[in-house]
XYZ file of C-alpha atoms in Angstrom:
743
model
C 1.478 -3.119 -22.525
C 2.345 -4.069 -19.260
C 0.146 -2.810 -16.242
C 1.345 -2.180 -12.792
C -1.344 -2.321 -10.248
C -2.337 1.006 -8.490
C -5.063 2.110 -6.380
C -7.879 3.546 -8.174
C -10.523 6.062 -7.421
C -13.932 4.992 -6.473
C -17.298 6.546 -6.088
C -19.452 6.528 -3.051
C -20.812 2.899 -2.248
C -23.884 2.136 -0.746
C -22.533 -0.229 1.676
C -23.021 -0.831 5.318
C -19.894 -0.860 7.695
C -19.698 -2.371 11.143
C -16.857 -2.505 13.590
C -17.899 -4.839 16.394
C -14.516 -4.081 18.094
C -14.435 -7.149 20.338
C -11.249 -8.152 22.105
C -11.497 -11.585 23.873
C -9.500 -14.192 25.716
C -9.170 -17.530 23.475
C -7.380 -20.440 23.298
C -3.797 -21.208 24.693
C -0.901 -19.618 22.785
C 0.189 -22.984 21.328
C -3.285 -23.153 19.629
C -3.125 -19.284 18.421
C 0.189 -18.634 16.783
C -0.599 -20.040 13.150
C 1.026 -17.772 11.017
C -1.189 -16.161 8.403
C -1.902 -18.185 5.287
C -3.476 -16.181 2.380
C -6.182 -18.305 0.553
C -4.400 -17.166 -2.840
C -1.144 -15.403 -2.338
C 0.133 -12.965 -4.890
C 2.949 -14.078 -7.032
C 6.082 -13.765 -4.915
C 8.431 -11.197 -5.529
C 12.093 -11.796 -5.435
C 13.582 -9.915 -2.395
C 15.340 -6.895 -3.455
C 19.275 -6.943 -3.004
C 20.759 -3.864 -1.788
C 24.527 -4.508 -2.760
C 26.347 -1.438 -3.926
C 26.146 -1.033 -7.563
C 26.980 1.751 -10.059
C 23.661 3.677 -8.827
C 22.810 7.306 -8.363
C 22.336 8.392 -4.907
C 22.405 11.197 -2.480
C 21.028 8.092 -0.764
C 21.646 4.517 -1.637
C 21.686 3.057 1.902
C 22.503 -0.482 2.669
C 23.076 -0.572 6.399
C 24.259 3.013 6.719
C 26.006 3.263 3.150
C 25.231 6.648 1.253
C 26.276 6.992 -2.198
C 26.353 10.400 -3.956
C 26.747 10.687 -7.650
C 29.028 13.836 -8.469
C 29.049 15.693 -11.755
C 32.291 17.685 -12.299
C 32.583 19.990 -15.389
C 35.101 22.458 -16.634
C 34.267 26.127 -17.377
C 33.002 24.822 -20.918
C 30.695 22.330 -19.409
C 32.923 19.291 -20.257
C 33.022 16.419 -17.780
C 36.287 16.371 -15.854
C 37.753 12.829 -15.766
C 40.606 11.116 -14.233
C 40.317 12.424 -10.611
C 41.228 10.066 -7.694
C 39.347 9.256 -4.411
C 41.722 11.245 -2.331
C 40.825 14.364 -4.141
C 37.175 14.105 -2.835
C 35.987 15.240 0.650
C 32.552 14.674 1.994
C 30.657 16.145 5.045
C 27.236 15.374 6.436
C 25.737 18.017 8.464
C 28.989 19.667 8.677
C 30.771 16.404 10.095
C 33.676 14.937 7.716
C 32.890 11.364 6.374
C 35.316 8.874 5.089
C 34.949 7.947 1.552
C 34.630 4.189 1.340
C 33.811 3.437 -2.320
C 34.609 5.301 -5.583
C 34.232 4.871 -9.234
C 33.727 7.027 -12.442
C 30.920 6.101 -15.030
C 31.762 7.503 -18.538
C 28.858 8.007 -20.426
C 30.541 10.259 -23.091
C 32.714 7.520 -23.916
C 29.795 5.506 -25.536
C 28.466 8.484 -27.209
C 31.602 9.237 -29.211
C 32.046 5.509 -29.820
C 30.621 5.927 -33.271
C 28.174 3.304 -34.935
C 29.341 0.478 -33.103
C 27.689 1.810 -29.888
C 24.242 1.526 -31.718
C 23.476 -1.950 -31.210
C 19.988 -2.457 -29.837
C 19.938 -3.146 -26.280
C 16.659 -3.750 -24.290
C 16.477 -3.894 -20.375
C 13.180 -4.685 -18.836
C 11.917 -1.760 -16.509
C 10.785 -4.387 -13.940
C 14.114 -6.303 -13.873
C 15.064 -7.536 -10.464
C 18.506 -8.355 -9.329
C 18.914 -12.028 -8.974
C 15.765 -12.414 -11.032
C 15.862 -11.763 -15.005
C 19.724 -11.332 -15.112
C 22.627 -11.844 -12.807
C 23.681 -8.676 -10.963
C 27.174 -8.401 -12.405
C 25.724 -9.076 -15.981
C 23.069 -6.495 -15.637
C 25.724 -4.183 -14.372
C 27.806 -4.620 -17.458
C 24.947 -4.237 -19.741
C 24.182 -0.881 -18.307
C 27.811 0.328 -17.733
C 28.260 3.647 -18.792
C 24.699 4.112 -20.222
C 22.229 6.871 -19.748
C 18.911 5.649 -18.518
C 16.020 7.871 -19.301
C 12.213 7.404 -18.606
C 9.569 9.590 -20.356
C 6.878 9.563 -17.834
C 3.535 11.051 -19.071
C 0.879 12.230 -16.582
C -2.286 11.692 -18.477
C -4.367 12.746 -15.465
C -3.107 16.355 -15.712
C -2.416 16.738 -19.474
C -4.944 18.502 -21.546
C -5.194 17.198 -25.188
C -3.098 20.126 -26.476
C -0.577 19.684 -23.783
C -0.126 16.080 -24.386
C 0.219 16.719 -28.045
C 2.996 19.119 -27.286
C 4.751 16.643 -24.960
C 4.699 13.750 -27.557
C 5.917 16.014 -30.293
C 8.618 16.877 -28.145
C 9.590 13.342 -27.114
C 9.355 12.278 -30.894
C 11.901 15.102 -31.835
C 14.066 13.875 -29.081
C 14.050 10.312 -30.353
C 14.875 11.524 -33.994
C 17.497 14.219 -33.353
C 18.779 14.333 -29.976
C 18.994 10.584 -28.694
C 22.494 9.301 -28.473
C 24.179 5.987 -28.688
C 24.497 5.958 -25.056
C 20.792 6.539 -24.288
C 18.425 3.758 -23.096
C 14.894 5.180 -23.126
C 11.657 3.772 -21.615
C 8.078 5.083 -21.784
C 5.659 5.042 -19.087
C 2.199 6.720 -18.908
C -0.070 7.171 -15.723
C -3.939 7.333 -16.200
C -6.018 5.119 -14.050
C -3.102 2.901 -13.823
C 0.854 3.046 -14.151
C 1.567 1.673 -17.589
C 4.874 0.422 -18.808
C 4.514 1.107 -22.629
C 8.142 0.434 -23.509
C 11.045 -1.078 -21.621
C 14.371 0.512 -21.723
C 15.905 0.247 -25.152
C 17.762 2.261 -27.784
C 15.356 0.974 -30.579
C 13.989 4.305 -31.948
C 11.239 2.893 -33.943
C 9.896 0.877 -30.977
C 10.122 4.005 -28.710
C 8.312 6.207 -31.581
C 5.480 3.608 -31.524
C 5.042 3.750 -27.963
C 4.997 7.544 -27.788
C 2.490 7.343 -30.616
C 0.219 5.164 -28.628
C -0.412 8.107 -26.034
C -3.699 9.571 -27.428
C -5.658 12.150 -25.570
C -8.379 10.170 -23.472
C -10.743 10.784 -20.769
C -7.956 11.165 -18.198
C -6.989 14.416 -19.698
C -10.208 15.857 -18.715
C -9.038 15.812 -15.120
C -6.673 18.485 -16.022
C -8.428 21.714 -15.295
C -7.107 23.652 -12.311
C -9.328 24.791 -9.288
C -9.076 28.054 -8.408
C -8.018 29.539 -5.086
C -10.711 30.351 -2.477
C -12.382 34.014 -2.839
C -11.009 36.555 -0.215
C -13.060 39.043 2.113
C -16.709 39.504 0.706
C -15.874 38.051 -2.656
C -17.686 34.775 -4.016
C -15.679 32.767 -6.243
C -17.010 29.736 -7.504
C -15.614 27.469 -10.123
C -16.148 23.857 -11.630
C -14.935 21.193 -9.428
C -13.058 18.983 -11.773
C -11.387 16.801 -9.131
C -8.043 17.677 -10.066
C -6.707 17.688 -6.365
C -7.148 13.961 -6.217
C -7.114 11.759 -2.957
C -6.823 7.944 -3.379
C -10.455 7.279 -2.368
C -12.778 10.676 -1.579
C -15.696 8.256 -0.249
C -16.848 7.786 3.302
C -14.407 4.807 3.217
C -11.259 6.924 2.605
C -8.938 6.124 5.597
C -5.627 7.164 4.078
C -4.570 10.378 2.708
C -2.398 10.507 -0.243
C -1.802 12.282 -3.481
C -2.442 10.032 -6.421
C -0.008 11.714 -8.902
C 2.928 11.449 -6.206
C 1.978 7.835 -5.499
C 2.501 7.061 -9.072
C 6.018 8.544 -9.233
C 6.950 6.704 -6.100
C 5.504 3.265 -7.903
C 7.759 4.308 -10.540
C 10.793 4.641 -8.392
C 10.179 1.302 -6.865
C 10.171 -0.203 -10.294
C 13.426 1.317 -11.042
C 15.093 0.605 -7.830
C 16.762 -2.717 -8.588
C 18.037 -1.410 -12.068
C 21.786 -0.281 -11.581
C 22.885 2.995 -12.872
C 21.930 6.632 -12.675
C 18.293 6.971 -13.905
C 16.574 10.201 -14.879
C 12.774 10.479 -15.137
C 11.389 13.239 -17.420
C 7.660 13.820 -16.201
C 5.389 15.856 -18.604
C 2.700 17.095 -16.539
C -0.033 19.756 -16.269
C 0.898 20.452 -12.690
C -0.194 19.187 -9.176
C -2.798 21.280 -7.588
C -2.019 20.459 -3.992
C 0.668 22.457 -2.785
C 3.832 21.021 -0.697
C 2.229 21.544 2.640
C -1.136 19.662 1.431
C 0.760 16.842 0.362
C 3.748 16.880 2.598
C 3.882 13.487 4.010
C 3.342 11.923 0.600
C 5.770 14.368 -1.120
C 8.559 13.122 1.366
C 7.657 9.496 0.734
C 8.022 9.922 -3.155
C 11.117 11.848 -2.723
C 12.712 9.184 -0.300
C 11.609 6.405 -2.876
C 13.367 8.357 -5.795
C 16.388 8.732 -3.718
C 16.588 5.259 -2.698
C 16.328 4.132 -6.296
C 18.808 6.598 -7.564
C 16.156 8.520 -9.579
C 16.342 12.128 -10.478
C 13.110 13.634 -11.505
C 13.012 16.411 -14.249
C 9.607 18.039 -14.122
C 8.194 19.655 -17.298
C 5.143 21.849 -17.195
C 3.832 20.776 -20.542
C 1.529 23.903 -20.768
C 4.690 25.748 -21.801
C 4.392 29.596 -22.090
C 1.140 30.506 -20.526
C -0.940 33.425 -21.443
C -4.177 33.054 -19.625
C -7.474 34.644 -20.500
C -8.836 36.511 -17.598
C -11.562 34.463 -15.896
C -10.382 31.025 -17.335
C -10.819 29.395 -20.797
C -13.756 27.074 -21.742
C -11.925 24.051 -19.877
C -13.408 25.650 -16.644
C -16.506 26.893 -15.135
C -17.086 30.576 -15.027
C -16.462 32.174 -11.822
C -19.626 33.856 -10.085
C -20.025 36.943 -7.624
C -18.046 39.945 -7.810
C -14.542 38.562 -8.075
C -14.439 38.801 -11.885
C -15.040 42.557 -11.469
C -12.604 43.256 -8.659
C -9.744 41.472 -10.431
C -9.515 38.813 -7.623
C -10.333 36.134 -10.149
C -7.304 36.900 -12.332
C -5.018 36.666 -8.944
C -6.723 33.460 -8.202
C -5.627 32.127 -11.536
C -2.168 33.362 -11.088
C -1.998 31.857 -7.570
C -3.348 28.412 -8.973
C -0.885 28.036 -11.634
C 1.969 28.701 -9.135
C 0.446 26.436 -6.613
C 0.276 23.747 -9.412
C 4.259 24.152 -9.890
C 5.164 24.377 -6.164
C 5.342 20.597 -5.645
C 6.951 19.954 -9.081
C 9.779 22.177 -8.142
C 10.265 20.895 -4.688
C 10.329 17.193 -6.101
C 12.893 18.060 -8.726
C 15.282 19.977 -6.181
C 15.016 17.215 -3.712
C 15.915 14.300 -6.043
C 18.789 16.053 -7.842
C 16.812 16.996 -11.048
C 15.533 20.271 -12.435
C 12.139 21.760 -13.107
C 11.088 23.474 -16.516
C 8.362 26.099 -16.435
C 7.195 28.394 -19.498
C 9.243 26.670 -21.850
C 8.511 27.359 -25.597
C 10.767 24.471 -26.543
C 10.038 21.353 -24.245
C 13.329 19.849 -25.961
C 15.458 21.868 -23.576
C 14.624 19.535 -20.750
C 16.076 16.659 -22.821
C 19.298 18.599 -23.428
C 19.734 19.396 -19.636
C 19.133 15.513 -18.872
C 21.892 14.598 -21.291
C 24.305 17.515 -20.088
C 23.738 16.421 -16.446
C 24.839 12.938 -17.012
C 27.621 12.796 -19.558
C 29.747 11.447 -16.858
C 29.657 11.204 -13.065
C 31.810 10.043 -9.982
C 30.009 7.659 -7.602
C 31.305 8.511 -4.176
C 30.139 6.422 -1.194
C 30.529 6.558 2.789
C 29.149 5.038 5.801
C 27.476 7.691 7.839
C 28.889 8.329 11.334
C 25.417 9.481 12.413
C 23.466 6.293 13.199
C 20.335 8.005 14.719
C 17.309 6.627 12.833
C 15.463 10.214 13.272
C 14.061 10.539 9.609
C 15.694 14.032 9.449
C 17.086 15.736 6.458
C 20.908 15.327 6.357
C 22.735 18.133 4.250
C 25.643 16.951 2.164
C 28.698 18.799 1.022
C 31.172 17.521 -1.432
C 34.463 19.227 -2.287
C 37.252 18.363 -5.018
C 40.696 19.396 -4.375
C 43.213 20.439 -7.113
C 40.666 21.431 -9.781
C 40.298 25.221 -9.589
C 37.467 26.547 -11.437
C 35.591 23.208 -11.689
C 31.880 23.195 -11.331
C 30.289 20.610 -8.972
C 26.789 19.337 -9.042
C 25.041 16.769 -6.547
C 22.090 16.256 -4.531
C 21.985 18.572 -1.441
C 20.829 15.820 0.974
C 18.687 12.904 1.921
C 16.232 11.807 4.539
C 17.666 9.366 7.244
C 15.951 6.227 8.023
C 13.192 6.422 10.649
C 12.266 4.204 13.686
C 8.560 3.813 14.459
C 9.131 5.564 17.735
C 9.576 8.837 16.225
C 6.868 8.479 13.464
C 4.582 11.478 12.947
C 0.771 10.776 12.502
C 1.505 11.384 8.783
C 4.165 8.648 8.906
C 1.932 6.291 10.390
C -0.774 6.684 8.039
C 1.661 6.275 5.099
C 3.109 3.004 6.664
C -0.447 1.522 6.929
C -0.950 2.741 3.330
C 2.160 1.101 2.074
C 1.468 -2.073 3.771
C -2.102 -2.245 2.400
C -0.884 -1.558 -1.102
C 1.982 -3.781 -1.088
C 1.902 -6.910 -3.246
C 4.082 -8.688 -0.824
C 2.624 -10.057 2.583
C 4.050 -8.481 5.628
C 4.698 -10.979 8.410
C 6.465 -8.865 11.070
C 3.354 -9.690 13.433
C 2.096 -13.115 13.192
C -1.738 -13.204 12.807
C -4.408 -15.693 11.789
C -7.712 -14.432 10.180
C -11.076 -16.213 9.167
C -14.008 -14.924 7.560
C -17.713 -16.282 7.035
C -20.924 -15.002 5.487
C -24.517 -14.385 6.594
C -27.513 -13.173 4.560
C -28.955 -9.715 5.850
C -31.409 -9.615 3.089
C -31.537 -10.765 -0.564
C -29.259 -8.005 -1.823
C -26.876 -7.756 1.315
C -24.486 -10.268 3.083
C -22.662 -9.600 6.413
C -18.960 -10.761 6.365
C -17.638 -11.118 10.037
C -13.938 -10.857 9.958
C -12.088 -12.417 12.926
C -8.132 -11.947 13.708
C -6.053 -13.744 16.340
C -2.921 -12.486 17.692
C -0.731 -14.151 20.361
C -0.305 -11.977 23.503
C 3.208 -13.173 23.964
C 4.360 -11.794 20.702
C 3.193 -8.137 21.475
C 5.075 -5.418 23.103
C 3.258 -4.154 26.116
C 3.885 -0.717 27.452
C 3.991 -0.222 31.327
C 1.603 2.524 32.369
C 1.942 2.910 36.168
C 0.832 -0.455 37.619
C -0.899 -1.624 34.346
C 0.050 -3.012 30.885
C -1.299 -1.515 27.741
C -1.180 -2.474 24.285
C -2.512 -0.325 21.092
C -3.349 -1.755 17.808
C -4.665 -0.409 14.356
C -6.997 -2.735 12.455
C -7.524 -2.049 8.688
C -9.284 -4.040 5.798
C -9.814 -3.135 2.232
C -12.120 -5.069 -0.080
C -11.747 -4.956 -3.970
C -13.896 -6.475 -6.553
C -12.075 -9.437 -7.992
C -12.298 -8.761 -11.630
C -12.048 -4.876 -11.604
C -9.851 -4.439 -8.644
C -12.047 -1.598 -7.667
C -12.167 -0.582 -3.865
C -15.682 -1.244 -2.722
C -15.198 -1.149 0.942
C -13.049 -0.444 3.911
C -12.805 -0.989 7.553
C -10.541 0.832 10.137
C -10.391 0.494 14.149
C -7.890 1.651 16.670
C -8.214 -0.454 19.746
C -6.430 -0.090 23.068
C -6.309 -2.832 25.701
C -5.581 -1.881 29.388
C -4.958 -4.591 31.847
C -4.130 -4.797 35.553
C -1.212 -6.935 36.726
C -3.302 -9.975 37.205
C -5.080 -10.003 33.998
C -1.851 -9.275 32.153
C -0.409 -12.534 33.659
C -3.487 -14.489 32.758
C -3.481 -13.180 29.022
C 0.125 -14.218 28.468
C -0.970 -17.820 28.046
C -3.852 -16.890 25.606
C -4.386 -14.716 22.658
C -6.301 -11.637 21.553
C -9.116 -11.768 19.042
C -10.432 -8.873 17.142
C -13.936 -9.084 15.399
C -15.052 -6.782 12.906
C -17.413 -7.051 9.782
C -18.540 -5.446 6.728
C -21.742 -5.782 4.716
C -21.349 -6.553 1.024
C -23.691 -7.191 -2.149
C -23.259 -10.906 -3.606
C -20.096 -11.300 -5.707
C -16.324 -12.316 -5.789
C -14.148 -10.087 -3.774
C -10.393 -9.960 -2.557
C -10.053 -9.021 1.141
C -6.701 -7.360 2.238
C -6.398 -7.286 6.091
C -3.835 -5.487 8.361
C -3.013 -5.137 11.905
C -0.331 -2.971 13.478
C 0.952 -3.015 16.911
C 1.700 0.684 17.739
C 4.311 0.192 20.427
C 6.887 -0.965 17.697
C 5.139 -0.497 14.404
C 5.245 -4.371 13.503
C 2.760 -5.059 11.015
C 0.913 -8.505 9.858
C -1.091 -8.753 6.720
C -3.435 -11.295 5.291
C -5.260 -11.844 2.050
C -8.220 -13.961 1.166
C -10.838 -14.352 -1.411
C -14.662 -13.803 -0.629
C -17.276 -15.675 -2.723
C -20.517 -14.440 -1.613
C -23.542 -16.334 -3.160
C -26.665 -14.690 -4.421
C -29.972 -15.322 -2.617
C -32.190 -18.075 -3.952
C -36.022 -18.001 -4.238
C -36.733 -21.456 -4.712
C -34.413 -23.645 -2.330
C -33.112 -23.679 0.974
C -29.729 -21.954 1.650
C -27.204 -22.097 4.522
C -24.636 -19.642 5.753
C -21.090 -20.534 6.681
C -20.659 -23.107 9.455
C -18.999 -21.232 12.161
C -16.962 -23.200 14.873
C -16.199 -21.871 18.360
C -15.165 -22.682 21.852
C -16.334 -19.598 23.484
C -19.464 -17.658 24.219
C -19.306 -14.140 25.820
C -21.524 -11.972 27.175
C -22.573 -9.160 24.876
C -21.642 -6.177 27.007
C -19.226 -3.389 27.231
C -15.583 -4.376 28.457
C -13.714 -1.570 30.381
C -10.398 -3.050 29.561
C -10.920 -2.421 25.833
C -11.541 0.896 24.045
C -12.286 1.196 20.454
C -11.935 4.090 17.956
C -13.771 3.715 14.724
C -12.991 5.633 11.497
C -16.254 5.383 9.508
C -17.799 8.879 9.670
C -21.291 9.110 8.300
C -21.359 5.307 7.819
C -24.411 2.989 9.322
C -23.461 0.494 11.683
C -25.093 -2.832 11.821
C -27.316 -2.870 14.802
C -27.012 -6.552 15.726
C -24.710 -9.051 14.447
C -25.921 -12.457 13.181
C -23.383 -13.875 15.723
C -25.488 -12.561 18.680
C -28.102 -14.623 20.108
C -30.094 -14.067 23.420
C -27.423 -11.710 24.641
C -24.353 -13.903 24.008
C -22.177 -13.597 21.176
C -20.278 -16.575 19.658
C -16.424 -15.945 19.181
C -15.600 -17.738 16.043
C -12.253 -19.925 16.152
C -9.770 -18.340 13.881
C -7.279 -21.225 13.931
C -10.165 -24.027 14.231
C -7.930 -26.242 16.673
C -9.502 -27.543 19.814
C -8.713 -29.479 22.732
C -10.524 -32.353 24.459
C -11.578 -30.390 27.496
C -13.525 -27.671 25.385
C -17.053 -27.610 24.334
C -17.339 -27.187 20.252
C -20.271 -24.630 19.433
C -21.369 -24.970 15.917
C -23.384 -22.098 14.442
C -24.989 -21.404 11.200
C -28.097 -19.921 9.597
C -30.720 -21.395 7.171
C -32.589 -19.019 4.600
C -36.141 -20.402 3.814
C -37.972 -19.762 0.445
C -41.426 -18.652 0.618
C -42.954 -22.046 0.205
C -41.541 -23.171 3.522
C -41.999 -22.314 7.265
C -38.600 -21.587 9.177
C -40.131 -22.850 12.319
C -40.585 -26.461 10.689
C -36.655 -26.617 9.972
C -34.646 -29.055 12.177
C -30.869 -29.417 11.976
C -28.101 -31.901 13.302
C -24.397 -32.166 13.274
C -22.399 -35.206 11.719
C -18.534 -35.550 12.119
C -16.453 -37.409 9.655
C -12.897 -38.522 9.934
C -10.898 -40.052 6.976
C -14.242 -40.062 5.033
C -16.144 -42.085 7.613
C -18.974 -40.690 9.889
C -18.025 -40.982 13.705
C -20.369 -38.892 15.483
C -23.936 -37.583 15.020
C -26.024 -35.305 17.020
C -29.851 -35.483 17.238
C -31.900 -32.992 15.104
C -32.970 -29.893 17.086
C -35.316 -26.979 16.372
C -33.970 -23.461 15.545
C -32.388 -21.432 18.382
C -33.909 -18.301 16.833
C -36.254 -17.561 14.051
C -36.593 -14.281 12.355
C -40.099 -14.468 10.438
C -39.463 -11.244 8.675
C -36.275 -12.169 6.984
C -37.277 -15.838 6.683
C -33.954 -16.835 8.802
C -33.703 -19.795 11.306
C -30.422 -19.794 13.466
C -29.010 -22.770 14.913
C -26.273 -23.041 17.680
C -25.324 -26.709 18.499
C -23.147 -27.749 21.127
C -20.956 -30.972 21.047
C -18.721 -32.018 24.098
C -15.447 -32.835 22.680
C -14.177 -35.179 25.623
C -15.709 -38.201 24.016
C -14.091 -37.454 20.433
C -10.752 -39.148 19.764
C -7.992 -36.597 18.748
C -7.573 -36.045 15.109
C -8.810 -33.920 12.102
C -12.749 -33.700 11.256
C -15.030 -32.502 8.713
C -18.362 -30.963 10.541
C -21.210 -31.379 8.379
C -24.252 -29.451 9.436
C -27.599 -30.907 7.836
C -30.776 -28.981 7.651
C -34.241 -30.413 6.756
C -37.699 -29.175 6.482
C -39.920 -31.490 8.999
C -42.672 -33.027 6.720
C -41.368 -30.952 3.595
C -39.172 -31.559 0.718
C -36.415 -28.673 1.506
C -32.966 -29.867 2.717
C -29.371 -28.403 2.750
C -26.014 -28.980 4.121
C -22.679 -27.116 4.934
C -19.246 -28.037 6.179
C -16.272 -26.877 7.989
C -13.368 -28.370 9.408
C -11.166 -28.533 12.655
C -8.564 -30.383 14.298
C -8.740 -31.978 17.715
C -5.681 -32.102 19.878
C -4.454 -32.965 23.374
C -4.413 -30.207 26.021
C -0.806 -28.694 26.237
C 0.962 -29.803 29.163
C 2.013 -27.205 31.740
C 5.716 -27.030 32.056
C 7.205 -27.913 35.424
C 8.963 -25.259 37.209
C 12.709 -25.363 36.540
C 15.047 -25.311 39.524
C 17.549 -22.307 39.590
C 21.325 -23.062 39.259
C 23.213 -23.385 42.510
C 24.592 -19.880 43.475
C 22.094 -17.912 41.536
């Protein structure tokens, strides 16, 4: 069973979250434009190719190419073959379009080919064009095949509904599956699991369906009743059926988990050529189309881009509900049971759970099936809808990227009485300038969830760690962005830029989300300050408190004028506190100290409702804040500030600690500072803070290892920590260039 990573639900966490929200001027641009380098990047994903293939689409857009699969049948439901390109006319929003590509895919030919068409064929669901197989080879393998995915939503299926669904699937495999059918099996519980790749091996598929046993996911299926009206009191058990990705205080995105799973499924199928049908067995989606409008649109768009039609099957079948609900839900309280309102609420809840299913099927060219006694009707419909189809492509004359729905009309000339079926339209591409708030949130969610780094906006990120107490560690997060790479908006005589910063922390082993950070920051500068900043960089500082352990950090920044995004990934290894020996924090390097005060040029909006803020950062000492160097590249004219903390066991006195700095180059010690007393001591937490200054003017250019050494005067305790930096010459200021004569 192959597992596809997916956002999982988390319970509330007892974490502290802080957003320091400092933007400062730092080193010259030449020292700041290091492109992000994740400590351990994810496995590279081959870039998807978007060459026109024999794909389904009301939308298969490469540049502005739109492909529509058109099914044409006679009065008896038989496919009409042999039509030519000039018999087709296509219009978009009432405007005629020129047909540019045309082909016919004859699935019926293989169905009638006899035993020779039954040779086993397996196509991996996650195949990538240019990856597992050559595009032309893959296209020939799937030529005239019918691709069907059996998708089981375990989060919404009660045990009896799951049994009904798997029985229908087994019957299809035994009696209805044809030689042209390649079938895959996918299940969604806590993760999206590809149980079987596309294949016509009935035994393999039967075993895959048998593996779907009722489990704990099915307990999420009970529907929540609608709210009571008037003076009624209606209370039912909260089963968390209306799911959001993280319903803790750290939830920063609004999304529907079931629709996200279908979106992920469509993304997996995107690079597999051919018309794909996903038969979704489900117990409903309790959020209505308005509640999950943004995610519904994104899922529909992903399905259309991947040439996927979704056939939604309500596995509850014919429903004869018991007034007040069956034992799977808590009993209602108040007078709603006696007035009949509870029964109406049951009916409304059932219809609400089907609203999204119907919309999803209609907008992707599929069908929805409710109140079925025999779920096999869904399979017959899929086969009838894809016995053969014409793939018609055109380049849209509407080049506006406004994200609007575009209505399609396809007509066939010279075929009286023919029945034509195709998708009704598609969503156009969208530029960031016309994004709604929901669109922008969705964009951030996609970037956070993506396995592939986004490098539209170059950033550099650095982290460190400092003990707050024995069970909590503060992790400062610093990000540097070159000011010259930004798109500044003109606001009267001032320049303005707006950012979204987000971070997500997951446990390294389980992948569970344990913390998140989200800030929106606006920088507003007058003309003089703007000119100064063009030769410098912006630095964001935030932080989060975590218990000791191993984590994975995903950091994101978006510039909100153009919508460009940069992401960064890193591993965090946070050590546990030691009771019997001296420990050190990270060794932080900096060339800048700033006064710890509010800046009128910077405004910060935090997204952490109900969250405790860290009153004082370990980087703050005596009214000054040390700004970590993200790139750790310095020039000879700068002062190097080295900051670190020592955590003292009970047997030692933090006031007796002394620390010094050693510089190593090519393994040889080249510089050493005198031993100094702590800058600050916290007797309560037994923490000694050191800040040591080192002028770089006398240090030769090159790459160095910084070693901080801490010893107990007159005692036996000692410890050391290391960091690294590069020392370069100050960039030369370019001489002004004379303008050519006559200009």
